[in-house]
Amino acid sequence: MTQEILLKNCTVYDPMNRIEGEVTDICVRDGKIVESVSTDAQVIDVRRRAVLPGGVDIHSHIIGSKINSARSMCPEDHRRAVVPKTPTTRSGVGEAVPSSFVIGQLYTAMGYTTVVDPAVPPMKALACWEEIPDVPVIDILMLPLFSNNMITYHYIEGQDMEGLRGYIDWLLRATGGFGVKVVNPGGTYAWAHNLNAEHLDQTIPEWDLTPNQILTSLVRAVEELRLPHPVHLHPNNLGRVGNIETTIAQLEAVRRARRTSKRKHILHLTHISFDSIASVDEGSTRWEDVASGGLELAEYTNQHDHFTVDLGQITFGPAMTMTADGPFQYLLHRVSHTKWMNITVDVELPGGAGVVPYSYSPKSLANSVQWMIALEYALNIDDPWRCVITTDSPNAGPFVRYPLVISWLMSRRERETWLETLNSRSLSRSTLSGAEREWSLYEIAIATRAAPARILGIDERKGHLGAGADADIAVLDHMPSDSSLSDHPEEIVRVFHSTYLTMKAGTVVHRNDVVNPSGVRRRVFSVQPTLPEATRKRIHNEVGQLIDRWYVHSHTNYPVPRRYRQALESPIPLRPAT
Amino acid sequence: MRVADDVVCPFCGCLCDDLRVTIDDNDVITRVDNACALGKTKMLHRMDDRLLVPEVRRDGKLERTTLEEAIDTAAQLLAESRRPLIYGLSSTENDAHRAVYRLAEMIGAVVDNTSSVCHGPSILGRQESGEPLASLGEVRNRAQLVIYWGANPLQAHPRHVRRFVRIPGEYIRDPRTERRMWVVDVRRSATARIADRFIKVEPGSDLEVIEALRALIKGRTLDVSEVGGVPIDELAEAAEELRSVEYGVLFYGLGLTQSRGRYRNIDAAIRLVRDLNRFGKWGMMPMRGHYNVTGANETSTWTTGFPFAVDYSRGYPRYQPGEYTAVDMLRHGEADLLLNIAADPAAHFPRDTVRRMRDIPIINIDPKRNLTSLMATVNIPAAMAGVECDGAASRMDELPLYLRKLVDPPEGVLPDRDIVRLIIERIEGAVDER
């Protein structure tokens, strides 16, 4: 049966179609946005409220072994926030690391409809697929980890690029993954020897490989495969004073490899708050000397266009750090003296991922400077299309704090209020206090909707409101004609915290503060690269043999069975060949 | 005749997935290769002691009945209960757990799994200090020293030593010379007899021994001649060796979790392994017993935020080990109904707790006739996950594996998840009728 909805009197912010604040109607049929609907359509008059595409979160840890280990390790997190069952929703708990049902419900209320989990240990993908039905409403994409994996190294060391492409193809198909995640290449592997990889040209234990070789080979393979999303990079030396040098060196290494690709952006640099730490004393790695590298990275960004970023904006209060960067997590544990989990994942992460609870405080010099990095960056870049708002949830704070981040970007007044609370020594470590720029609602729509959809390569159906898009729509409880948000920062927080109405695939899933996930169509987006059949056959055999040699479970039990995928999985087309 | 290869064994936390199962034309499993005696017995003797027909107790006697009536009775008992307790889960697959949490939320029950009587203290230790977790693949590939503390895998996890320790790995070519195996236990167990070093501790003194090792590792001297029955020289020698290891793993069993000190033992063990990470790379792993007790912790955690001992009576999950744990709920006379699924509390709980079980209605869902089934008010036979129905389970190092269906369950017997869904539907239907 055809289902039609007419959203009347929308003040539309749809950057992909260059619409800024135009009042118009939006037509929806069978889960898609269409040009027109019949007179039978259900009419919802939103009375000139701001209407944006559903939010697209490019980097948020929502499923799988790391967040679940964090949940089980930290019951103290959950007692602060309990969510009772309602007639339409399941119950749950959790502030920094909410339980699965709560995650889907919170995103829905905020108007987000698509979320990327950016760090899936491939051999544990089955657990993610099991968990996904319990994260309601949102569409999900998963990025498996590739960069500290012995099979990846086997092909790169053997200079077998066809093999590397074949392995990426094999693994993405086996796990239902969407793209290639690179985390501290070489470093987490070295962690199996209690070491890290601090220099991009150092050789890592047991392999004749360097972090730069691993990164650039994976970038090349992803470009050759024409995956929709470029390599998603968490750089080396994360969370260390002075690491802006490493980050820019890695960006440069990738830039030099660019000539192999026709695509403009060939790298996504994630959570820059953690990757762009400078020092007042060149070469110093002491936290006493910490300074913001946000401006330096912004200037580099304005000069070079081969990459995109997301912010990983620090927010104050309880958070939970979790990365596939074991040595970083151990370091954080040693300085913060809190609990530490290290999660070894067979040959895919011999050193192991880590989880450490952490709370950011404006009293801390380090945390105050970290807070300024991403804001300084965002207020100094020319092109918001290369910048996505995230908190690397829950690493720099849970995603429910996005409204605060938006208020800092949109309102200078709000920033000044927060700057006053910071450690006073931090203010001279960044240019942020002098920044006058205020992001517009249109720019926010770019950095939370259009840009992430485009960077992910899902922009045919996500991140816009033109005909053919999925009918994922966020109606904010805000009339742009009545007031300016930048003068009313508390309004920014209110309207982005809970929408007037959220629609997902043509179903109203949030209205009048009630989340209702029932009957909504949802998907997990994957990719299916194209490869010559002979290559696929060779790699299938080789990978099977390598798994049986290195793992202690059989390669036949490795892929996630269809039973878990068939109702959800939907492949996204590859980038065109030209 | 059919042969299924790479079958996952649904017996213990090793989830060995290299079994070859031969099935004849009458759907009878005739042969199981590669499995240990425990796994083999489970598959070959799957029809022994089965519950095949639902039963309801009338006038003190269990009588055969239809599935429909059994579900009706179960639904009615659950609806009438004011403080229902749901317990078990560790010997069934994850989708059954997910159905159980929905039921628990709906009726406001307490839901607990068997880890509250096995590795519950390990979880409490993790909540105190975190935990550096090892993986079985990397144990085989890299571990130079493997310690079993309070565990006797030769009997409880018969293939553990052979599959992960006394076998070459990528960077351990000769396990006899390049990998050492230690056992710490209160008696010379079967595993201790094949170990390279056996440290015999007095019962109940594990905590002291661990703390002494931590001090020695940090270079402190202890002014005593022995700790927990172990001569100080022996401990000093062990500490010296621990410090020199490049890659080490500590496996720990119920000898550590359920002896004096309980979660304090585990907390100390975690801190020992954490300390050792300053010298080499160290990880640890609980020797999980039931094949999917790890999965029960995981499904409970993503659904409720907590790994076991969850109370839904307020409409949202609360966690309190010692209060919402099954033994405590029963011993305090708090639970007025027990729904047992995929466990046998009557066989494993303390005697005074089992005595309490006699006072309340018990709904029992299990493939087998066991001690709990003899006490039950309602028995509902279930299919055996990983043999008669599919699903997923987690290995002791948290690797999820897909369990296949090899043969049909006995006629009329459903998987746990379907039984629980029928109960949910029946209760929902009753609510609608009102």
PDB file of N, CA and C in Angstrom, chain A residues 209-282:
ATOM      1  N   LEU A 209      58.052  -3.434   7.384  1.00  0.00           N
ATOM      2  CA  LEU A 209      57.011  -2.468   7.026  1.00  0.00           C
ATOM      3  C   LEU A 209      57.091  -1.263   7.951  1.00  0.00           C
ATOM      4  N   THR A 210      56.666  -0.097   7.437  1.00  0.00           N
ATOM      5  CA  THR A 210      56.608   1.101   8.271  1.00  0.00           C
ATOM      6  C   THR A 210      55.168   1.610   8.312  1.00  0.00           C
ATOM      7  N   PRO A 211      54.834   2.427   9.316  1.00  0.00           N
ATOM      8  CA  PRO A 211      53.482   3.001   9.375  1.00  0.00           C
ATOM      9  C   PRO A 211      53.094   3.704   8.071  1.00  0.00           C
ATOM     10  N   ASN A 212      54.016   4.452   7.480  1.00  0.00           N
ATOM     11  CA  ASN A 212      53.697   5.145   6.231  1.00  0.00           C
ATOM     12  C   ASN A 212      53.371   4.185   5.097  1.00  0.00           C
ATOM     13  N   GLN A 213      54.143   3.085   5.014  1.00  0.00           N
ATOM     14  CA  GLN A 213      53.855   2.105   3.953  1.00  0.00           C
ATOM     15  C   GLN A 213      52.478   1.494   4.135  1.00  0.00           C
ATOM     16  N   ILE A 214      52.146   1.188   5.383  1.00  0.00           N
ATOM     17  CA  ILE A 214      50.846   0.560   5.653  1.00  0.00           C
ATOM     18  C   ILE A 214      49.731   1.522   5.251  1.00  0.00           C
ATOM     19  N   LEU A 215      49.847   2.775   5.684  1.00  0.00           N
ATOM     20  CA  LEU A 215      48.800   3.759   5.396  1.00  0.00           C
ATOM     21  C   LEU A 215      48.666   4.008   3.895  1.00  0.00           C
ATOM     22  N   THR A 216      49.774   4.290   3.225  1.00  0.00           N
ATOM     23  CA  THR A 216      49.657   4.663   1.813  1.00  0.00           C
ATOM     24  C   THR A 216      49.223   3.472   0.963  1.00  0.00           C
ATOM     25  N   SER A 217      49.630   2.258   1.346  1.00  0.00           N
ATOM     26  CA  SER A 217      49.177   1.088   0.581  1.00  0.00           C
ATOM     27  C   SER A 217      47.670   0.918   0.717  1.00  0.00           C
ATOM     28  N   LEU A 218      47.156   1.110   1.931  1.00  0.00           N
ATOM     29  CA  LEU A 218      45.710   0.956   2.124  1.00  0.00           C
ATOM     30  C   LEU A 218      44.951   2.058   1.387  1.00  0.00           C
ATOM     31  N   VAL A 219      45.497   3.291   1.406  1.00  0.00           N
ATOM     32  CA  VAL A 219      44.850   4.379   0.661  1.00  0.00           C
ATOM     33  C   VAL A 219      44.800   4.018  -0.826  1.00  0.00           C
ATOM     34  N   ARG A 220      45.919   3.538  -1.335  1.00  0.00           N
ATOM     35  CA  ARG A 220      45.957   3.179  -2.757  1.00  0.00           C
ATOM     36  C   ARG A 220      44.937   2.089  -3.080  1.00  0.00           C
ATOM     37  N   ALA A 221      44.894   1.069  -2.245  1.00  0.00           N
ATOM     38  CA  ALA A 221      43.978  -0.050  -2.512  1.00  0.00           C
ATOM     39  C   ALA A 221      42.522   0.419  -2.476  1.00  0.00           C
ATOM     40  N   VAL A 222      42.190   1.263  -1.512  1.00  0.00           N
ATOM     41  CA  VAL A 222      40.803   1.742  -1.399  1.00  0.00           C
ATOM     42  C   VAL A 222      40.439   2.579  -2.627  1.00  0.00           C
ATOM     43  N   GLU A 223      41.396   3.406  -3.096  1.00  0.00           N
ATOM     44  CA  GLU A 223      41.125   4.214  -4.294  1.00  0.00           C
ATOM     45  C   GLU A 223      40.978   3.321  -5.523  1.00  0.00           C
ATOM     46  N   GLU A 224      41.831   2.304  -5.621  1.00  0.00           N
ATOM     47  CA  GLU A 224      41.730   1.408  -6.782  1.00  0.00           C
ATOM     48  C   GLU A 224      40.432   0.617  -6.781  1.00  0.00           C
ATOM     49  N   LEU A 225      39.949   0.304  -5.573  1.00  0.00           N
ATOM     50  CA  LEU A 225      38.681  -0.429  -5.479  1.00  0.00           C
ATOM     51  C   LEU A 225      37.478   0.486  -5.677  1.00  0.00           C
ATOM     52  N   ARG A 226      37.714   1.807  -5.659  1.00  0.00           N
ATOM     53  CA  ARG A 226      36.656   2.814  -5.793  1.00  0.00           C
ATOM     54  C   ARG A 226      35.584   2.665  -4.710  1.00  0.00           C
ATOM     55  N   LEU A 227      36.044   2.409  -3.485  1.00  0.00           N
ATOM     56  CA  LEU A 227      35.080   2.337  -2.377  1.00  0.00           C
ATOM     57  C   LEU A 227      34.428   3.711  -2.192  1.00  0.00           C
ATOM     58  N   PRO A 228      33.172   3.729  -1.771  1.00  0.00           N
ATOM     59  CA  PRO A 228      32.479   5.020  -1.627  1.00  0.00           C
ATOM     60  C   PRO A 228      33.164   5.944  -0.614  1.00  0.00           C
ATOM     61  N   HIS A 229      33.701   5.371   0.455  1.00  0.00           N
ATOM     62  CA  HIS A 229      34.323   6.176   1.513  1.00  0.00           C
ATOM     63  C   HIS A 229      35.835   5.961   1.477  1.00  0.00           C
ATOM     64  N   PRO A 230      36.636   7.060   1.519  1.00  0.00           N
ATOM     65  CA  PRO A 230      38.084   6.867   1.521  1.00  0.00           C
ATOM     66  C   PRO A 230      38.561   6.263   2.849  1.00  0.00           C
ATOM     67  N   VAL A 231      39.865   6.010   2.943  1.00  0.00           N
ATOM     68  CA  VAL A 231      40.424   5.498   4.201  1.00  0.00           C
ATOM     69  C   VAL A 231      40.085   6.465   5.334  1.00  0.00           C
ATOM     70  N   HIS A 232      39.681   5.894   6.450  1.00  0.00           N
ATOM     71  CA  HIS A 232      39.240   6.654   7.625  1.00  0.00           C
ATOM     72  C   HIS A 232      40.372   6.518   8.650  1.00  0.00           C
ATOM     73  N   LEU A 233      41.109   7.622   8.866  1.00  0.00           N
ATOM     74  CA  LEU A 233      42.397   7.517   9.588  1.00  0.00           C
ATOM     75  C   LEU A 233      42.362   8.081  11.008  1.00  0.00           C
ATOM     76  N   HIS A 234      42.791   7.243  11.929  1.00  0.00           N
ATOM     77  CA  HIS A 234      43.179   7.658  13.281  1.00  0.00           C
ATOM     78  C   HIS A 234      44.709   7.589  13.267  1.00  0.00           C
ATOM     79  N   PRO A 235      45.393   8.732  13.336  1.00  0.00           N
ATOM     80  CA  PRO A 235      46.825   8.736  13.065  1.00  0.00           C
ATOM     81  C   PRO A 235      47.684   8.133  14.191  1.00  0.00           C
ATOM     82  N   ASN A 236      48.981   8.074  13.963  1.00  0.00           N
ATOM     83  CA  ASN A 236      49.925   7.625  14.993  1.00  0.00           C
ATOM     84  C   ASN A 236      50.113   8.735  16.032  1.00  0.00           C
ATOM     85  N   ASN A 237      50.631   8.363  17.176  1.00  0.00           N
ATOM     86  CA  ASN A 237      50.933   9.315  18.264  1.00  0.00           C
ATOM     87  C   ASN A 237      49.714  10.070  18.777  1.00  0.00           C
ATOM     88  N   LEU A 238      48.547   9.453  18.647  1.00  0.00           N
ATOM     89  CA  LEU A 238      47.332  10.128  19.098  1.00  0.00           C
ATOM     90  C   LEU A 238      47.412  10.481  20.590  1.00  0.00           C
ATOM     91  N   GLY A 239      46.841  11.652  20.910  1.00  0.00           N
ATOM     92  CA  GLY A 239      46.747  12.061  22.303  1.00  0.00           C
ATOM     93  C   GLY A 239      48.075  12.459  22.923  1.00  0.00           C
ATOM     94  N   ARG A 240      49.084  12.809  22.105  1.00  0.00           N
ATOM     95  CA  ARG A 240      50.376  13.223  22.663  1.00  0.00           C
ATOM     96  C   ARG A 240      50.683  14.669  22.299  1.00  0.00           C
ATOM     97  N   VAL A 241      51.304  15.353  23.201  1.00  0.00           N
ATOM     98  CA  VAL A 241      51.680  16.739  22.943  1.00  0.00           C
ATOM     99  C   VAL A 241      52.660  16.779  21.768  1.00  0.00           C
ATOM    100  N   GLY A 242      52.384  17.653  20.836  1.00  0.00           N
ATOM    101  CA  GLY A 242      53.263  17.796  19.677  1.00  0.00           C
ATOM    102  C   GLY A 242      52.895  16.900  18.507  1.00  0.00           C
ATOM    103  N   ASN A 243      51.788  16.149  18.630  1.00  0.00           N
ATOM    104  CA  ASN A 243      51.480  15.182  17.563  1.00  0.00           C
ATOM    105  C   ASN A 243      50.965  15.835  16.285  1.00  0.00           C
ATOM    106  N   ILE A 244      50.724  17.148  16.293  1.00  0.00           N
ATOM    107  CA  ILE A 244      50.328  17.826  15.057  1.00  0.00           C
ATOM    108  C   ILE A 244      51.376  17.578  13.968  1.00  0.00           C
ATOM    109  N   GLU A 245      52.637  17.439  14.396  1.00  0.00           N
ATOM    110  CA  GLU A 245      53.692  17.169  13.405  1.00  0.00           C
ATOM    111  C   GLU A 245      53.491  15.815  12.734  1.00  0.00           C
ATOM    112  N   THR A 246      53.195  14.801  13.553  1.00  0.00           N
ATOM    113  CA  THR A 246      52.945  13.472  12.997  1.00  0.00           C
ATOM    114  C   THR A 246      51.745  13.502  12.060  1.00  0.00           C
ATOM    115  N   THR A 247      50.690  14.163  12.514  1.00  0.00           N
ATOM    116  CA  THR A 247      49.456  14.187  11.727  1.00  0.00           C
ATOM    117  C   THR A 247      49.704  14.836  10.365  1.00  0.00           C
ATOM    118  N   ILE A 248      50.392  15.972  10.363  1.00  0.00           N
ATOM    119  CA  ILE A 248      50.637  16.641   9.082  1.00  0.00           C
ATOM    120  C   ILE A 248      51.605  15.817   8.231  1.00  0.00           C
ATOM    121  N   ALA A 249      52.555  15.153   8.864  1.00  0.00           N
ATOM    122  CA  ALA A 249      53.455  14.279   8.094  1.00  0.00           C
ATOM    123  C   ALA A 249      52.675  13.146   7.437  1.00  0.00           C
ATOM    124  N   GLN A 250      51.683  12.621   8.154  1.00  0.00           N
ATOM    125  CA  GLN A 250      50.878  11.548   7.560  1.00  0.00           C
ATOM    126  C   GLN A 250      50.009  12.076   6.430  1.00  0.00           C
ATOM    127  N   LEU A 251      49.449  13.264   6.629  1.00  0.00           N
ATOM    128  CA  LEU A 251      48.653  13.869   5.555  1.00  0.00           C
ATOM    129  C   LEU A 251      49.531  14.099   4.325  1.00  0.00           C
ATOM    130  N   GLU A 252      50.760  14.525   4.555  1.00  0.00           N
ATOM    131  CA  GLU A 252      51.688  14.750   3.442  1.00  0.00           C
ATOM    132  C   GLU A 252      52.015  13.446   2.721  1.00  0.00           C
ATOM    133  N   ALA A 253      52.230  12.385   3.496  1.00  0.00           N
ATOM    134  CA  ALA A 253      52.545  11.090   2.874  1.00  0.00           C
ATOM    135  C   ALA A 253      51.406  10.651   1.966  1.00  0.00           C
ATOM    136  N   VAL A 254      50.183  10.886   2.419  1.00  0.00           N
ATOM    137  CA  VAL A 254      49.031  10.498   1.601  1.00  0.00           C
ATOM    138  C   VAL A 254      48.904  11.424   0.388  1.00  0.00           C
ATOM    139  N   ARG A 255      49.219  12.709   0.591  1.00  0.00           N
ATOM    140  CA  ARG A 255      49.129  13.656  -0.528  1.00  0.00           C
ATOM    141  C   ARG A 255      50.061  13.245  -1.654  1.00  0.00           C
ATOM    142  N   ARG A 256      51.262  12.783  -1.262  1.00  0.00           N
ATOM    143  CA  ARG A 256      52.222  12.372  -2.294  1.00  0.00           C
ATOM    144  C   ARG A 256      51.717  11.151  -3.066  1.00  0.00           C
ATOM    145  N   ALA A 257      50.902  10.344  -2.397  1.00  0.00           N
ATOM    146  CA  ALA A 257      50.383   9.134  -3.063  1.00  0.00           C
ATOM    147  C   ALA A 257      49.145   9.451  -3.894  1.00  0.00           C
ATOM    148  N   ARG A 258      48.721  10.732  -3.901  1.00  0.00           N
ATOM    149  CA  ARG A 258      47.432  11.073  -4.465  1.00  0.00           C
ATOM    150  C   ARG A 258      47.338  10.836  -5.970  1.00  0.00           C
ATOM    151  N   ARG A 259      48.469  11.011  -6.644  1.00  0.00           N
ATOM    152  CA  ARG A 259      48.389  10.923  -8.103  1.00  0.00           C
ATOM    153  C   ARG A 259      47.773   9.621  -8.595  1.00  0.00           C
ATOM    154  N   THR A 260      47.710   8.603  -7.739  1.00  0.00           N
ATOM    155  CA  THR A 260      47.088   7.352  -8.179  1.00  0.00           C
ATOM    156  C   THR A 260      45.573   7.456  -8.238  1.00  0.00           C
ATOM    157  N   SER A 261      45.007   8.529  -7.688  1.00  0.00           N
ATOM    158  CA  SER A 261      43.548   8.588  -7.643  1.00  0.00           C
ATOM    159  C   SER A 261      43.017   9.815  -8.351  1.00  0.00           C
ATOM    160  N   LYS A 262      41.848   9.656  -8.949  1.00  0.00           N
ATOM    161  CA  LYS A 262      41.208  10.798  -9.589  1.00  0.00           C
ATOM    162  C   LYS A 262      40.265  11.490  -8.621  1.00  0.00           C
ATOM    163  N   ARG A 263      40.021  10.839  -7.493  1.00  0.00           N
ATOM    164  CA  ARG A 263      39.084  11.410  -6.524  1.00  0.00           C
ATOM    165  C   ARG A 263      39.757  12.561  -5.786  1.00  0.00           C
ATOM    166  N   LYS A 264      38.961  13.571  -5.456  1.00  0.00           N
ATOM    167  CA  LYS A 264      39.501  14.748  -4.799  1.00  0.00           C
ATOM    168  C   LYS A 264      39.982  14.420  -3.384  1.00  0.00           C
ATOM    169  N   HIS A 265      39.074  13.907  -2.567  1.00  0.00           N
ATOM    170  CA  HIS A 265      39.440  13.611  -1.183  1.00  0.00           C
ATOM    171  C   HIS A 265      39.741  12.122  -1.054  1.00  0.00           C
ATOM    172  N   ILE A 266      40.957  11.803  -0.643  1.00  0.00           N
ATOM    173  CA  ILE A 266      41.333  10.394  -0.583  1.00  0.00           C
ATOM    174  C   ILE A 266      41.620   9.940   0.847  1.00  0.00           C
ATOM    175  N   LEU A 267      41.265  10.786   1.804  1.00  0.00           N
ATOM    176  CA  LEU A 267      41.500  10.412   3.199  1.00  0.00           C
ATOM    177  C   LEU A 267      40.504  11.153   4.072  1.00  0.00           C
ATOM    178  N   HIS A 268      39.980  10.440   5.082  1.00  0.00           N
ATOM    179  CA  HIS A 268      39.195  11.130   6.109  1.00  0.00           C
ATOM    180  C   HIS A 268      39.979  11.049   7.415  1.00  0.00           C
ATOM    181  N   LEU A 269      40.395  12.204   7.917  1.00  0.00           N
ATOM    182  CA  LEU A 269      41.129  12.279   9.175  1.00  0.00           C
ATOM    183  C   LEU A 269      40.109  12.458  10.295  1.00  0.00           C
ATOM    184  N   THR A 270      40.122  11.531  11.240  1.00  0.00           N
ATOM    185  CA  THR A 270      39.048  11.573  12.237  1.00  0.00           C
ATOM    186  C   THR A 270      39.514  12.166  13.568  1.00  0.00           C
ATOM    187  N   HIS A 271      38.551  12.624  14.343  1.00  0.00           N
ATOM    188  CA  HIS A 271      38.705  13.216  15.687  1.00  0.00           C
ATOM    189  C   HIS A 271      39.961  14.073  15.860  1.00  0.00           C
ATOM    190  N   ILE A 272      39.988  15.224  15.172  1.00  0.00           N
ATOM    191  CA  ILE A 272      41.205  16.040  15.172  1.00  0.00           C
ATOM    192  C   ILE A 272      41.554  16.610  16.544  1.00  0.00           C
ATOM    193  N   SER A 273      40.586  16.676  17.471  1.00  0.00           N
ATOM    194  CA  SER A 273      40.917  17.146  18.828  1.00  0.00           C
ATOM    195  C   SER A 273      42.085  16.365  19.414  1.00  0.00           C
ATOM    196  N   PHE A 274      42.139  15.079  19.068  1.00  0.00           N
ATOM    197  CA  PHE A 274      43.172  14.214  19.633  1.00  0.00           C
ATOM    198  C   PHE A 274      44.430  14.166  18.770  1.00  0.00           C
ATOM    199  N   ASP A 275      44.339  14.677  17.533  1.00  0.00           N
ATOM    200  CA  ASP A 275      45.458  14.521  16.587  1.00  0.00           C
ATOM    201  C   ASP A 275      46.189  15.830  16.332  1.00  0.00           C
ATOM    202  N   SER A 276      45.716  16.935  16.894  1.00  0.00           N
ATOM    203  CA  SER A 276      46.264  18.242  16.521  1.00  0.00           C
ATOM    204  C   SER A 276      46.738  18.987  17.754  1.00  0.00           C
ATOM    205  N   ILE A 277      47.546  18.313  18.527  1.00  0.00           N
ATOM    206  CA  ILE A 277      48.044  18.912  19.764  1.00  0.00           C
ATOM    207  C   ILE A 277      49.446  19.459  19.487  1.00  0.00           C
ATOM    208  N   ALA A 278      49.598  20.749  19.713  1.00  0.00           N
ATOM    209  CA  ALA A 278      50.902  21.389  19.492  1.00  0.00           C
ATOM    210  C   ALA A 278      51.571  21.624  20.849  1.00  0.00           C
ATOM    211  N   SER A 279      52.726  22.264  20.833  1.00  0.00           N
ATOM    212  CA  SER A 279      53.339  22.639  22.110  1.00  0.00           C
ATOM    213  C   SER A 279      53.923  24.042  21.985  1.00  0.00           C
ATOM    214  N   VAL A 280      53.992  24.748  23.125  1.00  0.00           N
ATOM    215  CA  VAL A 280      54.516  26.116  23.086  1.00  0.00           C
ATOM    216  C   VAL A 280      56.024  26.108  22.857  1.00  0.00           C
ATOM    217  N   ASP A 281      56.620  24.973  23.217  1.00  0.00           N
ATOM    218  CA  ASP A 281      58.061  24.832  23.123  1.00  0.00           C
ATOM    219  C   ASP A 281      58.330  23.774  22.068  1.00  0.00           C
ATOM    220  N   GLU A 282      58.802  24.183  20.915  1.00  0.00           N
ATOM    221  CA  GLU A 282      58.890  23.222  19.812  1.00  0.00           C
ATOM    222  C   GLU A 282      59.679  21.972  20.213  1.00  0.00           C
TER     223      GLU A 282
END
